[in-house]
Amino acid sequence: MGKVRREKWSNEFSEWYNEILETAGIIDKRYPVKGMNVWLPYGLRIMRNIEAFIRAEMERTGHDEVLFPALIPETEFQKEAEHIKGFEDEVYWVTHAGLDPLDVRLILRPTSETAMYSMFSLWIRSHADLPFKVYQIVNVYRYETKHTRPLIRVREISRFFEAHTAHADFEDAERQVKEDLEIFDRLAKFLALPYIISKRPEWDKFPGAYYSLGAEIMMPDGRTLQIGTMHNYRQNFARAYDIKYETETGEHEYVHQTTFGMSERLLAAVISVHGDDNGMVLPPTIAPIQVVIVPIPKKDASVDVFAYAREIAEELRKAGFRVHVDERDIRPGRKYYDWELRGVPLRIEVGPRDVEGRKAVIARRDTMEKFTVERENVVEDVRKTLDEIHENLYNRAKEFLEGHIKRVDTIEEAKEVFEDRRGIVEIPWCGSEECGLKMEEELDAKMLGVPYPEEKAKAPEGKRCPVCGREAKFMARFARTY
Ligand code: 5CA
Ligand code: ZN
């Protein structure tokens, strides 16, 4: 029986990651523009399953899909001061059309606030138009200067999920942020990804936001990865783009806005969190193939293992599963290897003895366990086992995440954590920017922010900020991040 090995996965994570993306057929990073990769069919199929879930959630919660142009005039881009400051060194410019320089230069969208909001000001007229909720799934471009990594930090984000909303008042915008958190939670459960939410410190908010929330997961090497953000803009952008509505009493008010964003980092998280030394382990919810059936023919056997395999496949398909029968003329061991690498959650092996005894052998990808089931119970047992796999993936990842969060009182203790197994440390903090930045520097780590919702952020009675010695207001989270 196989065993779950996670040595390379945890000790040489970067190498493991790059190797898996290539061998499992997710992306090809040899494309001749740095930070831009080619999606391969298998990777794209998984991403499409993630996308379908997000799309369904957006529709369920009353967001309408829109599609804006990828180019934004410089004049629109420059309307919100903080936003420009945050993005000016990250945008790609279009300066010429053919041989002629453009009168108004264009940027390739790094995100779509500055593309959308002048249109919002034309569309939103009265309180009856609110709340206004739209989303789009597009590619965006960011000239990232930090180390680029496939799916994690790319310069062309191929699948940028962005929801933009407008509301009559602050309270309704807050309700929207809550809804985003609920959507995110459902998505995370769907992907079997445990996560934490932090409210970003002032110096690390999204450019132009009133406040920003970030959702983080724990990577195999103890660094965190942000896989989603929710922002409340208050009226910052509405003022810059003149987005007003007429109230019931006939006054004109600026709308309150929020956004919610995610990307293919979600796929990076799934691959990284659930994988092992044999390759990917996909949650059944997004696996393009949930069950692979491997017939094991024997010379001189009087029964047809292929027919038996196809018959089981048909029955499983009828029950709604995504099934593939691997009839290639190669050794079974080679087939096991291929499908383990690609993360197929369940394998069914059938040999002549199984046909004769009306049985089948099931192998779980997550635990590498094998067991024999009755032919009559295959559908039921597959359903049960897939559910168990999903649950097991979630629980294993949750244990890993929780085992990597540590509360400390001093900088020294925090440093020890980072030297040892890394992860997230929670340190008492007075709340001042000066002390926060000082801790970032001392620890060579980033402040993710304070736990959210805010009730969870308060420091216990009597805790002191290790930098200034004043009473601590919050527990602040620090981590080495991707
Ligand atoms: N306008 C807001 C909300 S739509 C926005 O752009 N927020 S963001 O900058 O935080 O991006 C949203 C999400 O996109 C991030 O949480 C992260 O998961 C993902 N993302 C950001 N930059 C990259 C990148 N270079 N490569 C891959 N994913 C990225
Ligand atoms: Zn302090």
Short mmCIF file of C-alpha atoms and ligand atoms in Angstrom, two decimals, residues 429-432 435-436 439 465-470, ligand 2:
data_model
loop_
_atom_site.label_atom_id
_atom_site.label_comp_id
_atom_site.label_asym_id
_atom_site.label_seq_id
_atom_site.Cartn_x
_atom_site.Cartn_y
_atom_site.Cartn_z
CA TRP A 429 0.46 45.99 19.29
CA CYS A 430 -0.31 49.50 20.46
CA GLY A 431 -1.79 50.37 17.08
CA SER A 432 0.77 52.98 16.00
CA CYS A 435 5.66 50.47 16.08
CA GLY A 436 4.04 48.36 13.35
CA MET A 439 8.18 45.22 14.01
CA CYS A 465 3.39 46.58 22.80
CA PRO A 466 6.91 45.09 22.73
CA VAL A 467 8.28 48.12 20.85
CA CYS A 468 7.05 51.08 22.93
CA GLY A 469 5.83 49.37 26.10
CA ARG A 470 2.44 51.08 25.96
ZN ZN B 2 3.87 50.51 20.27
#
